[in-house]
XYZ file of C-alpha atoms in Angstrom:
507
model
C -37.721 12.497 -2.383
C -34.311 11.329 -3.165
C -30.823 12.802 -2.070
C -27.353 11.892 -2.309
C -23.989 11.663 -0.186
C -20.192 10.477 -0.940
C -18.845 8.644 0.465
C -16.045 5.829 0.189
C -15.091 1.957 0.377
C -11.618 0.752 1.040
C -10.748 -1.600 -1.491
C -7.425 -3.245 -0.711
C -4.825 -0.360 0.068
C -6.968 2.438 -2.219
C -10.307 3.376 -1.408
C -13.349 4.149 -4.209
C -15.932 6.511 -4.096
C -19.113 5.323 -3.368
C -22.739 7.191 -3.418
C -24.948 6.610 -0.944
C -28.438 7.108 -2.709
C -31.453 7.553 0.055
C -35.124 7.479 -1.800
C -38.474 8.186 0.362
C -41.373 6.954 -1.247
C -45.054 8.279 -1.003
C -46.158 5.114 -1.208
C -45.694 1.455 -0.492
C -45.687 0.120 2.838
C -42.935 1.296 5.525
C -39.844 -0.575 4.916
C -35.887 -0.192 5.317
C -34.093 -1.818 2.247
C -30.492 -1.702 1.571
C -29.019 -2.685 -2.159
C -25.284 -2.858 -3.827
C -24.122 -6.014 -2.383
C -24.356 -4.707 1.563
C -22.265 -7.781 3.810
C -24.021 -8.313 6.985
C -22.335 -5.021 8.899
C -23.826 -2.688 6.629
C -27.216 -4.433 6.766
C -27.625 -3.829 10.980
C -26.785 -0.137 9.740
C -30.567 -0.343 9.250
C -30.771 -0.377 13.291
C -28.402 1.543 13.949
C -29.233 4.473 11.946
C -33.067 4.320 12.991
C -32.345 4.727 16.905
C -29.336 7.222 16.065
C -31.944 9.606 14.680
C -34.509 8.948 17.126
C -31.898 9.751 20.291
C -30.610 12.564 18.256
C -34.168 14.175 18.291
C -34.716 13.768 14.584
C -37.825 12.242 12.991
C -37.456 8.679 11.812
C -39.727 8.431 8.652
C -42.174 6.080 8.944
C -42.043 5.164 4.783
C -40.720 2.928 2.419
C -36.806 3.527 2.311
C -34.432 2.353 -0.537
C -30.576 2.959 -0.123
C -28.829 2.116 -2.832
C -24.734 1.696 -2.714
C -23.586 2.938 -6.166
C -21.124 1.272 -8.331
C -23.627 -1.779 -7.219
C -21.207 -4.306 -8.063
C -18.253 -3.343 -5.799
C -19.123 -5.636 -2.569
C -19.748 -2.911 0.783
C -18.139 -3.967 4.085
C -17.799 -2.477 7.688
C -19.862 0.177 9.736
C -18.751 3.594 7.627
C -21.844 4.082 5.582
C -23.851 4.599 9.061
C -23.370 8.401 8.752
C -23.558 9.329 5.329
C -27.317 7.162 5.330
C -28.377 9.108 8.059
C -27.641 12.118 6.060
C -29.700 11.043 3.194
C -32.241 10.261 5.254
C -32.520 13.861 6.553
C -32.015 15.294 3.788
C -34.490 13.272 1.708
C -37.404 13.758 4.059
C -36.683 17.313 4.292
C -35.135 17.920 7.715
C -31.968 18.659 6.900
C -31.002 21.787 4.233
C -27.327 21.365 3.286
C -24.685 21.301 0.135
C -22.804 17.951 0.637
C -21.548 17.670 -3.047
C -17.761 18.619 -2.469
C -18.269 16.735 0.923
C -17.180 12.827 1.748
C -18.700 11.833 4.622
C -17.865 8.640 6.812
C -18.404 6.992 10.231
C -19.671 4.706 12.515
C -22.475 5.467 14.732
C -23.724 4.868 17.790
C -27.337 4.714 19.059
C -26.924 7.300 20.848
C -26.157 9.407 17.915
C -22.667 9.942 18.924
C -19.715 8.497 16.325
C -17.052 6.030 16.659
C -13.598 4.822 15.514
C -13.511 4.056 11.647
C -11.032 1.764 10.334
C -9.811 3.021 6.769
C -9.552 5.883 7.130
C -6.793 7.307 5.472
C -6.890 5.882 2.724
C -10.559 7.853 2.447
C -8.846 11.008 2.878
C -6.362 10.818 0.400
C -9.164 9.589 -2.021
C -10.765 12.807 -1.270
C -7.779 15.204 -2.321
C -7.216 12.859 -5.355
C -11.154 13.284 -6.513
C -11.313 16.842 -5.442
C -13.299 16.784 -2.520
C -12.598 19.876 -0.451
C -14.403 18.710 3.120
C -14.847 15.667 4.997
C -16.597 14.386 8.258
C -15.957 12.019 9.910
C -15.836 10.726 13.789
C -13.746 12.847 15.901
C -11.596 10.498 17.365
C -10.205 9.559 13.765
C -9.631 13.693 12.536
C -5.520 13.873 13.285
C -5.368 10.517 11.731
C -7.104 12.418 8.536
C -5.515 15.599 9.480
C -1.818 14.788 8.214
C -3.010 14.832 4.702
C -2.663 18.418 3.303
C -5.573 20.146 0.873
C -8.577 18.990 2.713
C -10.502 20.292 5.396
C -11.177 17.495 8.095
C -14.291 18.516 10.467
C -13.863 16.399 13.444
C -17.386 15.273 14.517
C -18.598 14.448 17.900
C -22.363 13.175 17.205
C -24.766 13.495 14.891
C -26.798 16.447 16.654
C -23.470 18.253 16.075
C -23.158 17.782 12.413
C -26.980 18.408 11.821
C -26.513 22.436 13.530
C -23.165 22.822 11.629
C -24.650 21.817 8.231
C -27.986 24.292 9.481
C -24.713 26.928 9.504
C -26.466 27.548 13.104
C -23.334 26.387 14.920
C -20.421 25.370 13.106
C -18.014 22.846 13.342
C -14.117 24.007 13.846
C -11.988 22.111 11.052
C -8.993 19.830 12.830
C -5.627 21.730 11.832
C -2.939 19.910 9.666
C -0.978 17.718 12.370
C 3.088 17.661 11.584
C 5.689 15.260 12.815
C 8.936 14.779 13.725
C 10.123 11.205 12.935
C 13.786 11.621 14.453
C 13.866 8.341 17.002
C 15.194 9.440 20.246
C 13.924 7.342 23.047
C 15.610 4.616 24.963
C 15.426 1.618 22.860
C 14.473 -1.778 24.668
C 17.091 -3.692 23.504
C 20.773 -2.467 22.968
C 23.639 -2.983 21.215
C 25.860 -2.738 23.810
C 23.772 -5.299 25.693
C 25.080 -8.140 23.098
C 28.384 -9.786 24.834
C 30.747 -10.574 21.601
C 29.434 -11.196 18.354
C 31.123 -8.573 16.453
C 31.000 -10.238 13.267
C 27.098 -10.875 13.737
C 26.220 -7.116 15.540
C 28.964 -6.166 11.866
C 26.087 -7.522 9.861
C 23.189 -6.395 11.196
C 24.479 -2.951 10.896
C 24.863 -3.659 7.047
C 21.698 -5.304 7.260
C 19.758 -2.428 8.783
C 21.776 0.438 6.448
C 21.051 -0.929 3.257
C 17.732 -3.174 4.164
C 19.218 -6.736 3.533
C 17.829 -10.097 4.604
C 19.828 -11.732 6.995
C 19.689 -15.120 8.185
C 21.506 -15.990 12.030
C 22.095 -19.615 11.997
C 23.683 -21.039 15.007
C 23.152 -23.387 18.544
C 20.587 -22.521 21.333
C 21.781 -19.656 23.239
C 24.196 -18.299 21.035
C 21.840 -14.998 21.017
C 20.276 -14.803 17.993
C 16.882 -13.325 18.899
C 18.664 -10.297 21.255
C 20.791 -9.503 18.120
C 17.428 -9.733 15.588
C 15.808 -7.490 18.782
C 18.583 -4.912 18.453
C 18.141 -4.744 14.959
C 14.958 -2.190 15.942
C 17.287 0.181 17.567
C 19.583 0.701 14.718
C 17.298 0.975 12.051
C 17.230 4.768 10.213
C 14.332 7.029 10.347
C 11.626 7.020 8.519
C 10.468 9.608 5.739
C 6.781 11.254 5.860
C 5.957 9.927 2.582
C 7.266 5.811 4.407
C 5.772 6.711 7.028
C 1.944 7.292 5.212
C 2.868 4.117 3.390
C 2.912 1.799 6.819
C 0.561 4.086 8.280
C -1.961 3.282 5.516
C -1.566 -0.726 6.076
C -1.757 -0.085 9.578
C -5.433 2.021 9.043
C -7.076 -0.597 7.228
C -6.462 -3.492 9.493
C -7.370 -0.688 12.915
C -4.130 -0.977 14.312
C -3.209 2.455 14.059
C -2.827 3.729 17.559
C -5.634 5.981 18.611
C -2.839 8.486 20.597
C -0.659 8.205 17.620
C -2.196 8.847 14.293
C 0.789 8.053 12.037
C 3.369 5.058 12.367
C 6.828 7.029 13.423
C 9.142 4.215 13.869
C 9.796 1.373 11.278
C 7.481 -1.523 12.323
C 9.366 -4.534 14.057
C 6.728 -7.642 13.512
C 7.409 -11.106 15.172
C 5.119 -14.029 14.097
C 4.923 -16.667 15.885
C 5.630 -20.057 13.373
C 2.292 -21.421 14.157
C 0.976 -18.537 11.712
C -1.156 -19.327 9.328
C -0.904 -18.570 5.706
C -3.127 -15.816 5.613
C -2.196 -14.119 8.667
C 1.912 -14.292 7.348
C 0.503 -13.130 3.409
C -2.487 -11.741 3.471
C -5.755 -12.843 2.180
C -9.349 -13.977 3.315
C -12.682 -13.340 1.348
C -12.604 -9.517 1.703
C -8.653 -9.428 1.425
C -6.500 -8.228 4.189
C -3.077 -7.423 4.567
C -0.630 -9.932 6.563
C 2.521 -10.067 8.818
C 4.215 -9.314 5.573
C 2.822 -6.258 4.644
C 2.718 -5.109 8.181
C 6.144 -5.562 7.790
C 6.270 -3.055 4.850
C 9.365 -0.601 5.568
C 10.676 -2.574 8.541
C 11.687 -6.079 10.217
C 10.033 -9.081 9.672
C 11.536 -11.446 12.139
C 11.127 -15.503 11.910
C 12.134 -17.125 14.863
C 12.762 -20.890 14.134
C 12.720 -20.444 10.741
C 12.694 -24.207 9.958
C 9.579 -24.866 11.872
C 7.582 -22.625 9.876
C 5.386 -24.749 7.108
C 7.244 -25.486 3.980
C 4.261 -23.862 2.432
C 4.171 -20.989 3.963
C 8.109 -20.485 3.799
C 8.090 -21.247 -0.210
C 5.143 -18.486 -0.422
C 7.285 -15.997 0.907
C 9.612 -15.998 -2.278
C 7.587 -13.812 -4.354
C 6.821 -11.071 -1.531
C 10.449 -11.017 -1.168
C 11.829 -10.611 -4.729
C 9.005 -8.659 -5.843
C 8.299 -6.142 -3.088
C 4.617 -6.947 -3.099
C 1.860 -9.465 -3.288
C -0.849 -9.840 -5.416
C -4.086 -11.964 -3.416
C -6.626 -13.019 -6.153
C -10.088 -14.048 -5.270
C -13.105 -14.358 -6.782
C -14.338 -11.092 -6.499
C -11.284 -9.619 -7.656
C -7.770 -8.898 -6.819
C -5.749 -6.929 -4.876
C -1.831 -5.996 -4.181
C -0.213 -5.431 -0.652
C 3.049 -3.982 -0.596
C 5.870 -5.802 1.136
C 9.108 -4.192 0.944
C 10.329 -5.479 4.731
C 13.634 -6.973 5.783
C 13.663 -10.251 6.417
C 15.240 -11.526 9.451
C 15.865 -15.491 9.828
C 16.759 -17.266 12.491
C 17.554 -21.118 12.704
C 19.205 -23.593 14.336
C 21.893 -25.882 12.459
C 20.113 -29.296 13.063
C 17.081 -30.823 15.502
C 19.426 -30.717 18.657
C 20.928 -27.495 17.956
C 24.770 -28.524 18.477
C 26.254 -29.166 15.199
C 29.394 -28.085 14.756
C 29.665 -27.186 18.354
C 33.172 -27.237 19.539
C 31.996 -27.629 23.198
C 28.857 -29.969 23.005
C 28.276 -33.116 20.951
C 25.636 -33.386 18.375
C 23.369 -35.901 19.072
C 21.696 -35.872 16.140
C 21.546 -38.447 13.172
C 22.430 -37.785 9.708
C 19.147 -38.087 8.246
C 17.751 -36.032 10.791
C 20.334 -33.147 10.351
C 19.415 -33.741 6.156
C 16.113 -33.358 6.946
C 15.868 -30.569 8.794
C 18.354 -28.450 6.922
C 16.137 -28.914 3.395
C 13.041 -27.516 5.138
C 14.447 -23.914 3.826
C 14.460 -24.617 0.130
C 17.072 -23.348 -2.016
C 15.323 -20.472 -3.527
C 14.616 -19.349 -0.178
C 18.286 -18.911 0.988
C 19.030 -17.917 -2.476
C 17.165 -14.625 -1.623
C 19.255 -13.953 1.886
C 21.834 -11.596 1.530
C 23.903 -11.786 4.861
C 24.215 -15.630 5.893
C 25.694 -15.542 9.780
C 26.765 -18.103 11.620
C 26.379 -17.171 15.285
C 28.442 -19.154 17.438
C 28.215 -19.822 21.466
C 29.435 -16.945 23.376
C 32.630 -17.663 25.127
C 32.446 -17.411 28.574
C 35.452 -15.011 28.976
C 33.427 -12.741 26.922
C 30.261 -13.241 29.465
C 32.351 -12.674 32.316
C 34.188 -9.525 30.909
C 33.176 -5.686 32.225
C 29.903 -5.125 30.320
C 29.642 -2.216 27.941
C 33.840 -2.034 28.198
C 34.330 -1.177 24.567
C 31.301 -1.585 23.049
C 29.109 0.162 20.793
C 25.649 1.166 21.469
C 22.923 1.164 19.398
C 22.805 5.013 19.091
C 26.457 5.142 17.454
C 25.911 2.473 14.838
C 22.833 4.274 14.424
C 23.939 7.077 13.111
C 26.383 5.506 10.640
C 23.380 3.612 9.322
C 21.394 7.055 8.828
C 24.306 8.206 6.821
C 24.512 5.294 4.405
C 21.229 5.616 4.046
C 20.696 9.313 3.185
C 23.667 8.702 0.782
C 21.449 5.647 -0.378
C 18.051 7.793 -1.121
C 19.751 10.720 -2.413
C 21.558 8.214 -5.167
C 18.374 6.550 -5.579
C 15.699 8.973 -5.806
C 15.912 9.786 -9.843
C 14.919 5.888 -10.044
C 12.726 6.128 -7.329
C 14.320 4.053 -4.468
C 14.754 4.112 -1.579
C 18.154 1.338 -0.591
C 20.079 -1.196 -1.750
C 18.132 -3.788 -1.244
C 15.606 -2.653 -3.473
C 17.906 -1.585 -6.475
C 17.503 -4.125 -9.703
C 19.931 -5.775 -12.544
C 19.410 -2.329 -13.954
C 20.532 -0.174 -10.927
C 22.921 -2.264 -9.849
C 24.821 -2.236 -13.249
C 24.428 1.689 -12.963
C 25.345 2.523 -9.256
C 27.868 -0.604 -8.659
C 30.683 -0.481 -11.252
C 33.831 -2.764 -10.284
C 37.492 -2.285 -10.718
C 39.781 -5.070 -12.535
C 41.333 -6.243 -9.245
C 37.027 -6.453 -7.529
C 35.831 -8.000 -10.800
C 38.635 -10.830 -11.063
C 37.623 -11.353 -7.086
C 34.093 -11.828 -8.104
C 34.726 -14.051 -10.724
C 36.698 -16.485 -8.716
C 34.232 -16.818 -6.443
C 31.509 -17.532 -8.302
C 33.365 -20.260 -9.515
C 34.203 -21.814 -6.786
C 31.294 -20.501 -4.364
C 28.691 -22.047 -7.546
C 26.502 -18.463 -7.165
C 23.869 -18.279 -9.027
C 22.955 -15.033 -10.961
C 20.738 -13.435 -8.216
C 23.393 -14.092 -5.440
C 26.517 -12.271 -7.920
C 23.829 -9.127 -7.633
C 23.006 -9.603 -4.215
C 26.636 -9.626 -3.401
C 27.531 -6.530 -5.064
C 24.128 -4.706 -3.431
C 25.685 -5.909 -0.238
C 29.161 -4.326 -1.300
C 27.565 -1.082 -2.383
C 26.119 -0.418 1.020
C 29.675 -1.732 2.797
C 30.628 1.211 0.855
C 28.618 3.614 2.039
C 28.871 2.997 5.474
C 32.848 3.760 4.772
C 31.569 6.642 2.906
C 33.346 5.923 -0.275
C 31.746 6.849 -3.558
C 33.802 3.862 -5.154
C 33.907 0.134 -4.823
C 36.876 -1.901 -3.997
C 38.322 -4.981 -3.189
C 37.772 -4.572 0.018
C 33.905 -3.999 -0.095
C 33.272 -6.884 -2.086
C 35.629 -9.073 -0.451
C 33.575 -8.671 2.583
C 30.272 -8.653 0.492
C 31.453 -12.625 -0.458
C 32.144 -13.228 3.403
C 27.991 -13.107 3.760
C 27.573 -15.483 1.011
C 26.377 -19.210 1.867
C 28.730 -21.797 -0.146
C 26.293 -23.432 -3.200
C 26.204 -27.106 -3.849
């Protein structure tokens, strides 16, 4: 007898569907085969399906069983398929009555019968609305994960004796109700603006930085507070939207590091790799593909602490992520796209020692070693910074002085930067945007029209700054947002005077 059950395989960031075909032949001798390129996971679902039914107090059939994965060229990964073969196999020996054809069914199980955390999984679910499916099981501790998806019915389930008596209608299953969220950040953030002793030009950039989603670079000697500032940058960044917020959430499901008490990312992820990373982990990549520190990034802060010690490899691979807003892994079996629209955040020292141009301590490096070290970040690389900062050392009257006397905490600048950006998304959403930072030649011709006394500014600086064509549009993205943090509909002078202030000097 032969019966069918959807369900789905997460390919990339989308998911397909996938039929899970379960055939019980009269004859042959008792086997358990599965077929459509199974890797090794879905091959022990062989065991694990067998004593599942057995501690469930269902009949194991003692005959010779074919599963077949359908499309049979699309390679099957990870534990999900557990469930939907022990449905088949119900169902195709006749213990199990039940209309699973507007069903997807998914999950993980145990050998006791009971069902465990599924990575994927909402991608699954929003494969399901797309396709039409109207219900889907899955484990229970993954249903308000699945439930923030509207227009499908999520039945949370507990173990597989459960789902057998709800699909025998002899005790049903109550579907998980649609979870909401409020996304409005309100807690105590860890680090603080007002924590940061000086550095108003520096704490003057992030906050342009964080309200129109810039990169930044900090360059400047040990100490000077670079990491606190990059640290603060967290607790000034705007809120997110729902339909951000399933974006990062998404990424965050197929790698299973959603958190299990939270089932939907609410602030904008803050992700620190340490510059012993490899490629893969900061790209993405592997033989099934998987998303990296970059797309983890997506709709936040990647930080880079010691940017020059990072691998001029891996620093050179990061200029396509950044210009493009995604990247495209291509293997053998096929190719993939992660999105990576996340806001780079640099920091770096100016030479080996860490003093140069210190007015306090001598440099003791040489000049080959300062050369050296400065042309580990390439030119292309700082060509893609907005905001270049030079952090100096803190003076120590400004250590010593009353702290938080006249300073600005995080939830102030705050809630300038959610201004300029709501002014940002509701000028950008006919194109689709969502900041600055993301606008192209296009928009940026559009939505950042100079005056003659801004454009004869510009052009004199070009000239004798050398910027090259991307850095004339970076610097008037950068003045746009300067703008809208002064809540002026028009650009001036002034904003793109200060724009140029950001700019590294080309050679």
């Amino acid at each position: 007898m032969l019966a069918k059950v959807i369900s789905g395989a997460v390919v990339g960031l989308t998911s397909v569907p996938i039929e899970v075909e379960v055939d019980i032949a009269s004859q042959g001798l008792p086997s358990f085969t599965i077929v459509g390129l199974p890797d090794k996971a879905v091959e022990e679902a062989k065991e694990r399906v067998r004593s599942a039914l057995r501690n469930s107090g269902a009949d194991f059939p003692p005959k010779r069983i074919t599963v077949n994965l359908a499309p049979a060229d699309l390679p099957k990964e990870g534990p999900a398929y557990d469930l939907p073969i022990a449905l088949g196999l119900m169902m195709a020996s006749g213990q199990l009555e039940g209309d699973l054809s507007q069903s997807l069914v998914l999950g993980e199980l145990s050998l006791d019968g009971s069902l465990r955390h599924t990575n994927g999984v909402l991608p699954l679910i929003i494969l399901a609305k797309e396709e039409g499916y109207r219900r889907v099981f899955l484990p229970a501790i993954n249903a308000k994960e699945a439930a923030i998806i509207e227009g499908v019915e999520i039945y949370p389930v507990e173990n597989l004796s459960q789902l057998f008596y709800h699909l025998n209608q002899s005790n049903l299953i109550v579907p998980q109700p649609l979870v909401s969220f409020d996304f409005s950040n309100s807690s105590e953030p860890e680090f603080d603006m007002k924590d940061v002793q000086g550095q108003e030009h520096a704490k003057r950039a992030l906050e342009i930085c964080a309200a129109g989603g810039h990169n930044i670079l900090l360059k400047g000697p040990p100490g000077a507070g670079k990491t606190l500032l990059a640290r603060t940058l967290a607790s000034i960044l705007p809120d997110f939207t729902f339909e951000e917020a399933l974006e990062v959430s998404k990424i965050y499901s197929v790698v299973g590091q959603l958190p299990t008490e939270e089932p939907i990312i609410k602030k904008r992820p803050f992700r620190s790799p340490h510059h012993t990373t490899s490629s893969v982990g900061l790209i993405g990549g592997g033989s099934h593909p998987k998303p990296g520190e970059i797309s983890l990034a997506h709709r936040g802060v990647l930080f880079l602490d010691e940017f020059p010690e990072f691998p001029r490899s891996i620093l050179e691979a990061l200029r396509q992520p950044l210009e493009d807003g995604f990247v495209t892994v291509s293997r053998a079996q096929g190719t993939v796209s992660f999105p990576t629209m996340f806001t780079l955040v640099a920091a770096a020292n100016p030479c080996p020692c860490g003093f140069l141009g210190d007015r306090d301590k001598e440099c003791l490096c040489n000049p080959s070693q300062i050369i050296r070290y400065q042309k580990r970040i390439s030119g292309p690389i700082l060509d893609r910074i907005d905001l270049h900062v030079e952090v100096p050392a803190v003076k120590v009257e400004k250590l010593t002085d009353q702290p938080n006397q006249g300073v600005e905490d995080s939830r102030t600048v705050r809630k300038r930067v959610q201004e300029a950006r709501s002014i940002q998304t509701k000028r950008l959403a006919k194109v689709g945007l969502t900041c600055n930072a993301e606008m192209g030649s296009k928009e940026v011709k559009e939505f950042c029209s100079l005056d003659p006394e801004s454009l004869q500014i510009l052009r004199a600086a070009i000239t004798q700054m050398h910027l090259s064509a991307r850095s004339y549009y970076r610097v008037l993205k950068i003045a746009r947002t300067i703008a809208d943090l002064a809540g002026e509909e028009n650009l001036s002078s002034v904003h793109v005077a200060e724009a140029l202030q950001y700019r590294a000097k080309e050679t």
